[in-house]
Coordinates of C-alpha atoms in Angstrom, one line a residue:
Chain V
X1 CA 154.1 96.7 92.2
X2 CA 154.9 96.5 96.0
X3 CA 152.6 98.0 98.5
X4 CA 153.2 98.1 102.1
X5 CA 150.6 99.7 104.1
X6 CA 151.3 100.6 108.1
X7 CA 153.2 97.5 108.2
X8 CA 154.4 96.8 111.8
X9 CA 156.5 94.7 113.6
X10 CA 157.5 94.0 117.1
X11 CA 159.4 91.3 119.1
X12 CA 158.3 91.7 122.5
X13 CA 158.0 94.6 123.7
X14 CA 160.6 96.0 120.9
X15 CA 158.9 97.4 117.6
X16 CA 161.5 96.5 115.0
X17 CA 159.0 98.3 112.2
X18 CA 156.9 100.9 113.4
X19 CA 153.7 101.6 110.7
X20 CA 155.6 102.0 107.3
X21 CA 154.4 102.6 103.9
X22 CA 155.2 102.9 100.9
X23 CA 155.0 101.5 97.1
X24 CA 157.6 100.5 94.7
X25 CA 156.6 100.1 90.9
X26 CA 158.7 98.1 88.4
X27 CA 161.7 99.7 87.2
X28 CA 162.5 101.3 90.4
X29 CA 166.0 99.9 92.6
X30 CA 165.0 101.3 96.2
X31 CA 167.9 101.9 98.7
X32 CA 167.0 100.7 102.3
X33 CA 169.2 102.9 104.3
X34 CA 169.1 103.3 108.4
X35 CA 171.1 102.4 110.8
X36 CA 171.8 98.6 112.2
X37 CA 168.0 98.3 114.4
X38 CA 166.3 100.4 112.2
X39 CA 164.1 97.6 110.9
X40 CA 165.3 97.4 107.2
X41 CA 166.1 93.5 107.2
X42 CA 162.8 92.8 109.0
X43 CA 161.2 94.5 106.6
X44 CA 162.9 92.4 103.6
X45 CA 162.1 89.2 105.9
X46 CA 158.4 90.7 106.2
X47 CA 158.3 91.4 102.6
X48 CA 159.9 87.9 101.5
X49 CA 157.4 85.9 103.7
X50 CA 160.2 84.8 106.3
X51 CA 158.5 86.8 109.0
X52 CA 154.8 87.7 109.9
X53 CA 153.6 91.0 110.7
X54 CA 152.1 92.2 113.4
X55 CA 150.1 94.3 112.1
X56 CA 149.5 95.7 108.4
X57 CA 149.7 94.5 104.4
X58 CA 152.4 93.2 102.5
X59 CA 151.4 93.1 98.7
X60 CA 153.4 91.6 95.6
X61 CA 151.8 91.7 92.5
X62 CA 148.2 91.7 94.0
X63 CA 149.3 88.9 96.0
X64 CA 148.9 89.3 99.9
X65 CA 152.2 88.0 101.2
X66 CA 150.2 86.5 104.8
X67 CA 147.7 85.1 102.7
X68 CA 149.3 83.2 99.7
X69 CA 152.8 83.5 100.8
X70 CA 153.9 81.1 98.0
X71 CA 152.6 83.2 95.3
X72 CA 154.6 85.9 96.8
X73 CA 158.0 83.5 96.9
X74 CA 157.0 82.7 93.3
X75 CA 157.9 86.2 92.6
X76 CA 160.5 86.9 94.7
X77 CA 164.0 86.6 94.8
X78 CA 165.9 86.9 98.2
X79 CA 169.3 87.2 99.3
X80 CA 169.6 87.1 103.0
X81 CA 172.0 89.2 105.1
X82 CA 175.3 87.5 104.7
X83 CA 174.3 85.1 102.0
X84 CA 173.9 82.3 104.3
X85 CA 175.0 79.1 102.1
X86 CA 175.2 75.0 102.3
X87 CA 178.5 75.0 102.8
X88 CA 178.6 71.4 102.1
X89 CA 177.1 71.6 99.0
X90 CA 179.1 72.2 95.7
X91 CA 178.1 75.4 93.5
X92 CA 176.4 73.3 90.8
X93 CA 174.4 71.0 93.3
X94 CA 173.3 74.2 95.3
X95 CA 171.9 75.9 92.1
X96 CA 170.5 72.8 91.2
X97 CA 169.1 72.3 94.5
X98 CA 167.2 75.8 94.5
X99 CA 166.2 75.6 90.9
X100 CA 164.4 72.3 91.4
X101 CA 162.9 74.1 95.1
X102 CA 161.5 76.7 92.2
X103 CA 160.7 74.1 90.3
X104 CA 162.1 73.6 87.2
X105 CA 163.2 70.1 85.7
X106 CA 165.3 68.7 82.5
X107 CA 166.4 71.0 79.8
X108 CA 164.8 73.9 81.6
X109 CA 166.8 73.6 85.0
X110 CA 170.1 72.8 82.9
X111 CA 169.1 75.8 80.9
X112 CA 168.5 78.1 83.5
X113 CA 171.5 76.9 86.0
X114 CA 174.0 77.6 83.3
X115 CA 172.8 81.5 82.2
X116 CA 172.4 82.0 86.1
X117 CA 176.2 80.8 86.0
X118 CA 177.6 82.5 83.2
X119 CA 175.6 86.1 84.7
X120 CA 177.3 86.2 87.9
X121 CA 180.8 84.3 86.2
X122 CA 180.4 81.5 88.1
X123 CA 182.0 78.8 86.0
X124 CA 185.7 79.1 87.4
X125 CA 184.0 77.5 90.9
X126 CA 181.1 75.5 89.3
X127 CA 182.5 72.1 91.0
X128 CA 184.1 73.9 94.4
X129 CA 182.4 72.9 97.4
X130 CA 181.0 76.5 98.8
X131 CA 182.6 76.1 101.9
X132 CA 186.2 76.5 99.9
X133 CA 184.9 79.6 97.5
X134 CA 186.0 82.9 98.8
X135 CA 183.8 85.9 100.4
X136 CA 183.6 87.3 96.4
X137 CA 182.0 84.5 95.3
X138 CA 179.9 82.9 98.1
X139 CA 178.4 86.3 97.6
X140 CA 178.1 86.1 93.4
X141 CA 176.6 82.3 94.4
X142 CA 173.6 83.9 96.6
X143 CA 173.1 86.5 93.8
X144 CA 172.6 83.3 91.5
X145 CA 170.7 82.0 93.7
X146 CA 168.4 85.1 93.9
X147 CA 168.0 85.1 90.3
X148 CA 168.1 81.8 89.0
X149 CA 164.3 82.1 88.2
X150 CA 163.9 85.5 86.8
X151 CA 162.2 87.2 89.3
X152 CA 160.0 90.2 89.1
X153 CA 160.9 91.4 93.0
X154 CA 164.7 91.3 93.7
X155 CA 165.1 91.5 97.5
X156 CA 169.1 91.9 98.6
X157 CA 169.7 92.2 102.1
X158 CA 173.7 94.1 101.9
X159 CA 174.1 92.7 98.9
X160 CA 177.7 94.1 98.7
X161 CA 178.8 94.0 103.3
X162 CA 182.7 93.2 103.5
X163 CA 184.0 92.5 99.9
X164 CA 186.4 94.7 98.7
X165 CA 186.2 97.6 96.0
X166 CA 186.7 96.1 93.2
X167 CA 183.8 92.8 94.5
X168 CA 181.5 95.7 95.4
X169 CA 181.8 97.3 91.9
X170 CA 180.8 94.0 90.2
X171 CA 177.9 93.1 92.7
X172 CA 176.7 97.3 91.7
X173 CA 177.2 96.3 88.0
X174 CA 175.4 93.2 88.0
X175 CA 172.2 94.6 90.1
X176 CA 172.2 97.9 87.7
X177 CA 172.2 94.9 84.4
X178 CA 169.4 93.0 86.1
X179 CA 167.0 95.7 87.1
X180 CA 165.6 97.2 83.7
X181 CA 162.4 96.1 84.2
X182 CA 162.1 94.5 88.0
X183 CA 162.1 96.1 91.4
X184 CA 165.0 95.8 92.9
X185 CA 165.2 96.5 96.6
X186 CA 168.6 96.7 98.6
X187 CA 169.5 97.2 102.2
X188 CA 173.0 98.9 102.6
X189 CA 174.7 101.0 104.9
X190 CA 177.1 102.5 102.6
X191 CA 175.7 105.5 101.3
X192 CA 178.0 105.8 97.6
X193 CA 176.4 103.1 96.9
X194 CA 172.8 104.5 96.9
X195 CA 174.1 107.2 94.6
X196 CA 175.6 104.4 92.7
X197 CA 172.9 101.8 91.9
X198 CA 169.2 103.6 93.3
X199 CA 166.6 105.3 91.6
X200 CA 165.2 106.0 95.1
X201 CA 166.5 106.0 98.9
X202 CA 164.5 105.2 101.5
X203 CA 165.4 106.1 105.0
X204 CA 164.9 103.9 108.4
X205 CA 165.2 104.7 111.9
X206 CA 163.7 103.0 114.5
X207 CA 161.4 101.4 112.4
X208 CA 159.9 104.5 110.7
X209 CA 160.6 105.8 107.5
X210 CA 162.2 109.4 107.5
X211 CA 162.9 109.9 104.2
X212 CA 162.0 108.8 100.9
X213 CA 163.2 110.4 97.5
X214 CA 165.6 110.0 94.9
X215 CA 169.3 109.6 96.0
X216 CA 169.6 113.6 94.5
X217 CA 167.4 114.8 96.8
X218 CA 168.7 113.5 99.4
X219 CA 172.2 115.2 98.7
X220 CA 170.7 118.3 98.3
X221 CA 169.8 117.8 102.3
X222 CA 173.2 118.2 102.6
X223 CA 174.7 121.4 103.7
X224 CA 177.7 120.9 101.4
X225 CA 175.4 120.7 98.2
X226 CA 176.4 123.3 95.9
X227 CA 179.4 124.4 98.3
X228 CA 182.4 125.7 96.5
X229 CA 185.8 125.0 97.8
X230 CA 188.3 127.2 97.2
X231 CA 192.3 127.1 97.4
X232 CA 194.3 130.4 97.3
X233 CA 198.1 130.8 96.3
X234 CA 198.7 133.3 98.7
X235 CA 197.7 133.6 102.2
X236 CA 194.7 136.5 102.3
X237 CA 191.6 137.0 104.3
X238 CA 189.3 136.4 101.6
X239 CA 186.1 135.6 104.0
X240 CA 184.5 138.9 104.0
X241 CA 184.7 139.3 100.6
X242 CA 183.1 136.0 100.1
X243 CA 180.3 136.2 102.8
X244 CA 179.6 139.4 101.6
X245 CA 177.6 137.3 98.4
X246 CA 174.2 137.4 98.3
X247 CA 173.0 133.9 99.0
X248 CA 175.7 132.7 101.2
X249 CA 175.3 131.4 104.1
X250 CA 178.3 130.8 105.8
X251 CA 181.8 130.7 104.9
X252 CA 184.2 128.3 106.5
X253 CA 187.9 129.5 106.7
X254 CA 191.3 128.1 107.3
X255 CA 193.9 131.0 106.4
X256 CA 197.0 128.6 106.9
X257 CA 196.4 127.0 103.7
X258 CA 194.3 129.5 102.4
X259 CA 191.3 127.2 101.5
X260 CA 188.1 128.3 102.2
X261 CA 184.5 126.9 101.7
X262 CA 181.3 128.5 100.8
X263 CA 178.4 127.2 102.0
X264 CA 175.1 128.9 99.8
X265 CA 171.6 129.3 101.3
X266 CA 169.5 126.4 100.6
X267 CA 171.4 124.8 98.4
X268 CA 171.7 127.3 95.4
X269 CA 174.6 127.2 93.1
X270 CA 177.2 130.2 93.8
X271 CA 179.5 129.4 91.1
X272 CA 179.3 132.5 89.2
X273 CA 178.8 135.3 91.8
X274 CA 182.3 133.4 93.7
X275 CA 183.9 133.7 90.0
X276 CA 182.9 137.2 90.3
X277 CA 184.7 138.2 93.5
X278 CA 187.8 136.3 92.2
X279 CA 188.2 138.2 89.5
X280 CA 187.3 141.6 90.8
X281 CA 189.9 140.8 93.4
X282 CA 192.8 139.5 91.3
X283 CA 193.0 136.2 94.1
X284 CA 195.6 133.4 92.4
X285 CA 193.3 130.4 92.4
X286 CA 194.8 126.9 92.8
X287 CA 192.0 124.8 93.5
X288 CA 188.3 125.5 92.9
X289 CA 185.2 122.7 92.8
X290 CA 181.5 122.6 93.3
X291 CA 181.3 120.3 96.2
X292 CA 178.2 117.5 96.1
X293 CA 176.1 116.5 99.3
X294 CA 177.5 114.6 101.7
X295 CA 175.5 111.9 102.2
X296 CA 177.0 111.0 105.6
X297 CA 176.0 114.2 106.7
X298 CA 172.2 113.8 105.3
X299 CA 172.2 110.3 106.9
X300 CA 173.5 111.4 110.3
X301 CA 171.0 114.0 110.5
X302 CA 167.9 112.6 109.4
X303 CA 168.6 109.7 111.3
X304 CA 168.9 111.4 114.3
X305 CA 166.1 113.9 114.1
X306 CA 163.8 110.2 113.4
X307 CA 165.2 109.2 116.7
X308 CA 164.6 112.3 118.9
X309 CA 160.7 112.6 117.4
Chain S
X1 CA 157.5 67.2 93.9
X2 CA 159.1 69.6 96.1
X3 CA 159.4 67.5 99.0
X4 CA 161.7 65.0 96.9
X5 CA 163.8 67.7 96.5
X6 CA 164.4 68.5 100.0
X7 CA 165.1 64.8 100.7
X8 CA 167.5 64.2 97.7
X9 CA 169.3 67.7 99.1
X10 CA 169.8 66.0 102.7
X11 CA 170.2 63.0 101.5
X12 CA 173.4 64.4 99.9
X13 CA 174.8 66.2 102.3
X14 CA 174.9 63.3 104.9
X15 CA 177.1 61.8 102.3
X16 CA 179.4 65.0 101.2
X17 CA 180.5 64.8 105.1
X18 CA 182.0 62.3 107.3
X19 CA 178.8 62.2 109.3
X20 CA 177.3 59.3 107.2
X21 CA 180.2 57.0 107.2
X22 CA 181.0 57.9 110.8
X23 CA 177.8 56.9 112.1
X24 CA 177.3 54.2 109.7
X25 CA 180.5 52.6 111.2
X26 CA 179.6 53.1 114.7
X27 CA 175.9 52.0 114.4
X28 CA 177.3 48.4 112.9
X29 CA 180.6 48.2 115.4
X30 CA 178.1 48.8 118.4
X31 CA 175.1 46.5 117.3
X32 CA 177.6 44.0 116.9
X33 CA 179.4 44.4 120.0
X34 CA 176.0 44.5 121.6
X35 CA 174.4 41.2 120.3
X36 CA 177.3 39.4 120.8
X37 CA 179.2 40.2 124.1
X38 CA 176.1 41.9 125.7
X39 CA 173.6 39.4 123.9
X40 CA 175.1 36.9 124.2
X41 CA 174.3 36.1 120.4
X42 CA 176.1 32.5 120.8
X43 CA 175.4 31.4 124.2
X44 CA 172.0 31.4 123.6
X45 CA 172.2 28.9 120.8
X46 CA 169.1 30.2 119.0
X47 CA 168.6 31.1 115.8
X48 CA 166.8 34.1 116.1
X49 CA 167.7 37.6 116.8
X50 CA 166.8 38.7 119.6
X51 CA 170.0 39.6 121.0
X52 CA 170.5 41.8 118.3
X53 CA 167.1 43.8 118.3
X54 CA 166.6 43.8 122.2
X55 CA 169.4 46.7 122.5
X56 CA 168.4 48.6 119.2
X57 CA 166.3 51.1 121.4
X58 CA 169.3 51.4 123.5
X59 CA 171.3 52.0 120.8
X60 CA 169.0 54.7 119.1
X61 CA 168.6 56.6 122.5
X62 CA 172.8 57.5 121.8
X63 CA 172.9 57.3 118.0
X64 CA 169.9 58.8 116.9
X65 CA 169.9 62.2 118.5
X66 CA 173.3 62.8 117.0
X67 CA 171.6 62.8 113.3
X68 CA 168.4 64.4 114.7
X69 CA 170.3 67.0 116.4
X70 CA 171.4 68.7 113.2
X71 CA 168.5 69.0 111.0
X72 CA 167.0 72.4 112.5
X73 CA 169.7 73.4 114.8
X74 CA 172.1 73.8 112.2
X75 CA 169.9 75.6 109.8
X76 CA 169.2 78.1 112.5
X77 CA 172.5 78.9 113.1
X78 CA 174.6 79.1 109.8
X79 CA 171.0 81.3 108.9
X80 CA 170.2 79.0 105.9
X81 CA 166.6 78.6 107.4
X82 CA 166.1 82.2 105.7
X83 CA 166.9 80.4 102.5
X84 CA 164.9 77.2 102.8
X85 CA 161.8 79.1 104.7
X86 CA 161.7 82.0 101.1
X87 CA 161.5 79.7 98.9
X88 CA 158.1 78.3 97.2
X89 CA 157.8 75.4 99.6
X90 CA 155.6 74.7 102.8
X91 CA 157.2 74.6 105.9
X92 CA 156.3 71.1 106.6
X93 CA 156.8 69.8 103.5
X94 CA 160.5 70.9 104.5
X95 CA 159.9 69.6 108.2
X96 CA 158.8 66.0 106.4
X97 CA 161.3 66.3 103.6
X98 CA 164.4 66.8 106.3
X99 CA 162.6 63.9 108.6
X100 CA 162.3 61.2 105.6
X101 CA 166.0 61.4 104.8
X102 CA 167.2 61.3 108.3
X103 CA 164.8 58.2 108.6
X104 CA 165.7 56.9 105.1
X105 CA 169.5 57.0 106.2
X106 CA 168.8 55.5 109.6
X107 CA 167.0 52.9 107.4
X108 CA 170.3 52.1 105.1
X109 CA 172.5 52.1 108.3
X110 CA 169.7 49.5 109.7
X111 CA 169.8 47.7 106.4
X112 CA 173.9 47.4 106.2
X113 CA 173.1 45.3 109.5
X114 CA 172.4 42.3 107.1
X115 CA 175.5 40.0 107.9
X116 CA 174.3 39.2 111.2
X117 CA 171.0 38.5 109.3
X118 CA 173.2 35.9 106.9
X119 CA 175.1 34.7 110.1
X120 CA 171.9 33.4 111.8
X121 CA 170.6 31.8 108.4
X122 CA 173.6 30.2 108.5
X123 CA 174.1 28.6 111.6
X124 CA 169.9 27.5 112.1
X125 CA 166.2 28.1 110.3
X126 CA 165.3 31.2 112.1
X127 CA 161.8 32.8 111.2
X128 CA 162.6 35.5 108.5
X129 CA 159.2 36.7 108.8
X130 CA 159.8 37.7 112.3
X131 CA 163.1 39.0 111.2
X132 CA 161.4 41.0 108.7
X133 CA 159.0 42.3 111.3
X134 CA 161.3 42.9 113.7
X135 CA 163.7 45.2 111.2
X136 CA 160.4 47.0 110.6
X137 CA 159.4 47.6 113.6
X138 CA 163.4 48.8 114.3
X139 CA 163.1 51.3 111.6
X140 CA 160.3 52.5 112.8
X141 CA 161.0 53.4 116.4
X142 CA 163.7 55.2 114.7
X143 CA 161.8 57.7 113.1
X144 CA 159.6 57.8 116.4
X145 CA 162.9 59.2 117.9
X146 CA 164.2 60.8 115.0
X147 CA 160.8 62.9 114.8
X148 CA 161.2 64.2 118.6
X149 CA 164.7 65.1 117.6
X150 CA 163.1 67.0 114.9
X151 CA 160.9 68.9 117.1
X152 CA 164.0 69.5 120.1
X153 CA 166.4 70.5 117.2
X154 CA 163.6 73.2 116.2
X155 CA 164.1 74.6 119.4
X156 CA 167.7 75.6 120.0
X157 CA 170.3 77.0 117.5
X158 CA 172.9 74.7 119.5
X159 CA 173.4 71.3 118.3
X160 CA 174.7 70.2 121.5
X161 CA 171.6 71.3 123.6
X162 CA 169.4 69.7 120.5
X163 CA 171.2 66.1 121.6
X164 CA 170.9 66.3 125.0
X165 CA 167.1 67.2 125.2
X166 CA 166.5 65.0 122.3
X167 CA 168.6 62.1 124.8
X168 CA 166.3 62.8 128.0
X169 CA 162.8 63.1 126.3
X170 CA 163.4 60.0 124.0
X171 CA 164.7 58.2 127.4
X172 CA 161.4 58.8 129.0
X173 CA 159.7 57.4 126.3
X174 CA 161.7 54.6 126.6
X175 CA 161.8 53.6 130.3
X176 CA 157.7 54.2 130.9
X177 CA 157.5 51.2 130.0
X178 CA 160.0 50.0 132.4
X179 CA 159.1 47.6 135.6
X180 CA 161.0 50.2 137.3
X181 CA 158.8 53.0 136.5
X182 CA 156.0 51.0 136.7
X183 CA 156.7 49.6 139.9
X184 CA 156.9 53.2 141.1
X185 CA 153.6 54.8 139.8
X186 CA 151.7 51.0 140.6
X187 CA 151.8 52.2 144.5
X188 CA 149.4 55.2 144.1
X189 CA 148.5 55.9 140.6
X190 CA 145.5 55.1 139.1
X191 CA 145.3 51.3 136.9
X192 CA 144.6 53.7 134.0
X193 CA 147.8 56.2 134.4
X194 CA 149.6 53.3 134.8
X195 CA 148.2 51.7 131.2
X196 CA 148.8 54.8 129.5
X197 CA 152.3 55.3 130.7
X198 CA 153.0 52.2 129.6
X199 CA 151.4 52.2 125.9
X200 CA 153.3 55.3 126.1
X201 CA 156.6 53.0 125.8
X202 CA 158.2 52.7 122.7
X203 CA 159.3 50.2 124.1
X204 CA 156.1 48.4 124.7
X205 CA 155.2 48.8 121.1
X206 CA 158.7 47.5 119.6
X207 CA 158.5 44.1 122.2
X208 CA 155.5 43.3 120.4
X209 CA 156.7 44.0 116.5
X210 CA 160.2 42.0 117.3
X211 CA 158.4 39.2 118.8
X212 CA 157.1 38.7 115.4
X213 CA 153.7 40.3 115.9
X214 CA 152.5 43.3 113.9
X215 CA 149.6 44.6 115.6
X216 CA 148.8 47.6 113.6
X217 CA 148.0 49.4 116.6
X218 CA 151.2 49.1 117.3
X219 CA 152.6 50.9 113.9
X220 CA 149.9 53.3 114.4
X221 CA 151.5 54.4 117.4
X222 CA 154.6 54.9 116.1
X223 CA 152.9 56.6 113.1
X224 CA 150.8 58.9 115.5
X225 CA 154.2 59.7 117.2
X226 CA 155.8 60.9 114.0
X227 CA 153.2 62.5 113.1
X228 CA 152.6 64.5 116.0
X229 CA 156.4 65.4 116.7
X230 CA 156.8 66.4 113.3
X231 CA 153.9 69.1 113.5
X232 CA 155.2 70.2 116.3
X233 CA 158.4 70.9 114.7
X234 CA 156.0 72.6 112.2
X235 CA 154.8 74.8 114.6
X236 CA 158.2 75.1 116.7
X237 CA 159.9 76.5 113.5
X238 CA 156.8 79.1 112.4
X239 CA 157.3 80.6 116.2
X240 CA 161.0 80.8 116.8
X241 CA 162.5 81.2 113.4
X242 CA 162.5 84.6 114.1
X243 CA 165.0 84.8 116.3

């Protein structure tokens, strides 16, 4: 369990973290969404015992991170924002390096080294000096890194920034096989992935939370949740019909290619009344699908309604 | 123990790069070229060495920043600090840890200065427990300027700014002991400044180890000045890690 009560923050006169709270039990991966200043990585740094707080509690596990930051560190692992790595090192010295830091020795440090290597398929690079690895696998190495001692608190900091699809889908994969029973919490930008690996978004901006709820909530925030999209064979002005359904709020039009959306009124599904007026009007579909949130569009507007409160 | 680890870790990566055998190379060619030309190692026609340790302090004020300058400065800016600073380990246990293999490797590049050790035993009888003393006392005005370089590197993410600073305040530690300085303050300043400024000096305290005399006041000193750069660096790194 993580509990963060009106945790602040502020450098200067800047407050990076303005009073936030919330828990997170076991079991839980929390998205940290906001936009770049919105205090998510000095949270994580808060959280991780890299940073003090101005004000407010950090707990882990009962432990009070100002107070017995080790404890905390025990419990935690941590990959910082861009995986910052000795580049110098080779892959097996670095993980030997931190696993002796968490201290393990012997047979245990061997033991745990080589799981932490065959988790994140590190074995190709084992002997590679980091500085030679590529993006893909400096990152795989501060996952490792992160996990090499089992933690019960999983802290990654963009985790899955600048790798490409198919490096972002194994990063996702990996963090969804480790968090069965640990809370995981991630920082990202990129909103698929929230819908992708969370069991619960939480929203920054300007160092306050705006919203917290699971990743389906937050799509239904969208005004394209439940919108059906329609294509017509033939060019017709099939609007009024449309608008004329109870429960719709607006329909968007564009008679050249005869597509048309239908937006519903707070986020109810339309799908049979639309059927309805399709049939009762003998229109040649081509194209018809539910549309899911936008999460762009949920971002952009809760983010912005945080600022201008 | 943790701190073990940090040193083996440092240790390591002086050797993975070319900075160990770089400034291994240049610490021997210079001390050589030092004693002999400068020192006038023959000339003198004494079996001692002297004219090899009298320029040491000259040669740490160049040689010693460069390896000091690294040791925060570097962590700061590749971001690794993050790293080092989450995991279960005290902050200056990591400040000592990074400080004892900075001073262990000035202490090999010290100890590969042995030939001119041999050379001396084999032209005359000089007095090896001076010798001994006076390598002692070498090695540890290193770490008194290694552990300022600490403290300066803490400071700045830019190695280059680390060196310099690290260069002018171990240069002032150096020189208060100076006639020149002291000549300077002796006009007005009270006996007593004067006295401090001096015992200031590192290189007050090292004159008195080379000559073959351990006062332990005089390894206190430079034990106090580790010490006390070294929780500075503590202290440096807790307030300006953050940015």
């Amino acid at each position: 369990m993580i509990k963060i009560e009106s945790l602040t923050r502020s450098f200067g006169r800047f407050t990076a973290v303005d009073g936030i709270s919330f828990m997170v039990s076991p079991g839980e991966v929390l998205g940290f969404l906001g936009p770049n200043g919105a205090g998510k990585s000095t949270t994580m740094k808060i959280l991780t015992g890299f940073l003090e707080a101005t004000s407010g509690t950090v707990s882990v596990m009962g432990h009070d991170v100002a107070n017995e930051p080790k404890a905390v560190q025990a419990l935690v692992g941590y990959l910082p924002e861009g995986a910052p790595l000795y580049g110098d090192m080779t892959v097996r010295g670095f993980l030997n390096f931190i696993g002796q830091a968490r201290g393990f020795r012997g047979d245990e440090l061997k033991q745990r080294v080589s799981s932490v290597v065959q988790k994140v398929q590190l074995s190709r690079v084992l002997d590679q000096t980091i500085d030679t690895l590529s993006k893909g696998f400096k990152r795989r190495v501060g996952l490792a890194q992160a996990i090499i001692h089992d933690p019960k608190v999983l802290v990654l900091d963009e985790p899955t920034d600048g790798l490409d699809p198919n490096q972002k889908h194994q990063v996702r994969e990996l963090i969804r096989n480790l968090s069965k029973d640990k809370i995981v919490i991630i920082s990202t930008h990129i909103l698929e992935e929230v819908s992708a690996v969370c069991t619960r978004a939480l929203i920054l901006a300007s160092g306050k939370v705006v919203f917290d709820g699971t990743p389906d909530a937050l799509s239904r925030l969208s005004r394209h949740h439940n919108a059906i999209a329609i294509k017509l064979a033939a060019q017709q002005d099939a609007a009024s019909a449309l608008s004329a359904i109870d429960g719709v709020a607006s329909v968007d039009s564009d008679p050249q290619t005869g597509s048309f959306i239908v937006y519903p009124l707070n986020g109810m599904s339309l799908l049979r009344e639309v059927n309805q007026v399709i049939h009762r009007n003998g229109w040649d579909v081509e194209e018809l699908h539910v549309e899911k949130g936008r999460l762009d569009d949920v971002f952009r507007q809760v983010t912005l309604e945080g600022v201008s409160t | 123990m943790s701190m073990g680890v940090i040193v083996r870790r440092e240790l390591n990566s002086y050797f993975s790069t070319p900075l160990a055998y770089v400034f291994i190379a240049i610490f021997l060619m210079l001390s050589g070229l030092f004693t002999f030309y400068l020192g006038r190692f023959y000339e003198r026609g004494q079996a001692d060495l002297i004219a090899f340790f009298s320029f040491m302090p000259w040669l740490y004020l160049v040689l010693v920043p460069s390896i000091a300058m690294r040791l925060w400065a570097e962590e700061r800016k590749s971001g690794t600090i993050e790293l080092l600073m989450t995991l279960p380990i005290s902050t200056f246990t990591v400040v000592l840890g990074k400080f004892v293999a900075a001073w262990l490797f000035v202490g090999v590049a010290l100890a590969l200065t042995f030939p001119i050790w041999l050379t001396v035993n084999y032209l005359g009888e000089p007095d090896n427990g001076v010798v001994i003393a006076s390598y002692l006392g070498s090695w540890f005005m290193a770490g008194g300027f290694l552990a300022i370089g600490s403290c300066l590197s803490a400071c700045t993410k830019n190695q280059v700014v680390a060196f310099i600073l690290t260069l002018v305040i171990c240069f002032m530690f150096v020189v208060s002991g100076f006639p020149l300085v002291q000549d300077f303050f002796s006009a007005w300043a009270p006996l007593w400044m004067i006295d401090w400024l001096s015992s200031l000096s590192f290189l007050t305290h090292f004159d008195a180890i080379s000559r073959g005399v351990i006062d332990l006041r005089d390894i206190l000193y430079f034990i106090v000045m580790m010490g006390s750069w070294l929780l500075a660096t503590t202290i440096v790194i807790n307030l300006k890690k953050a940015d």
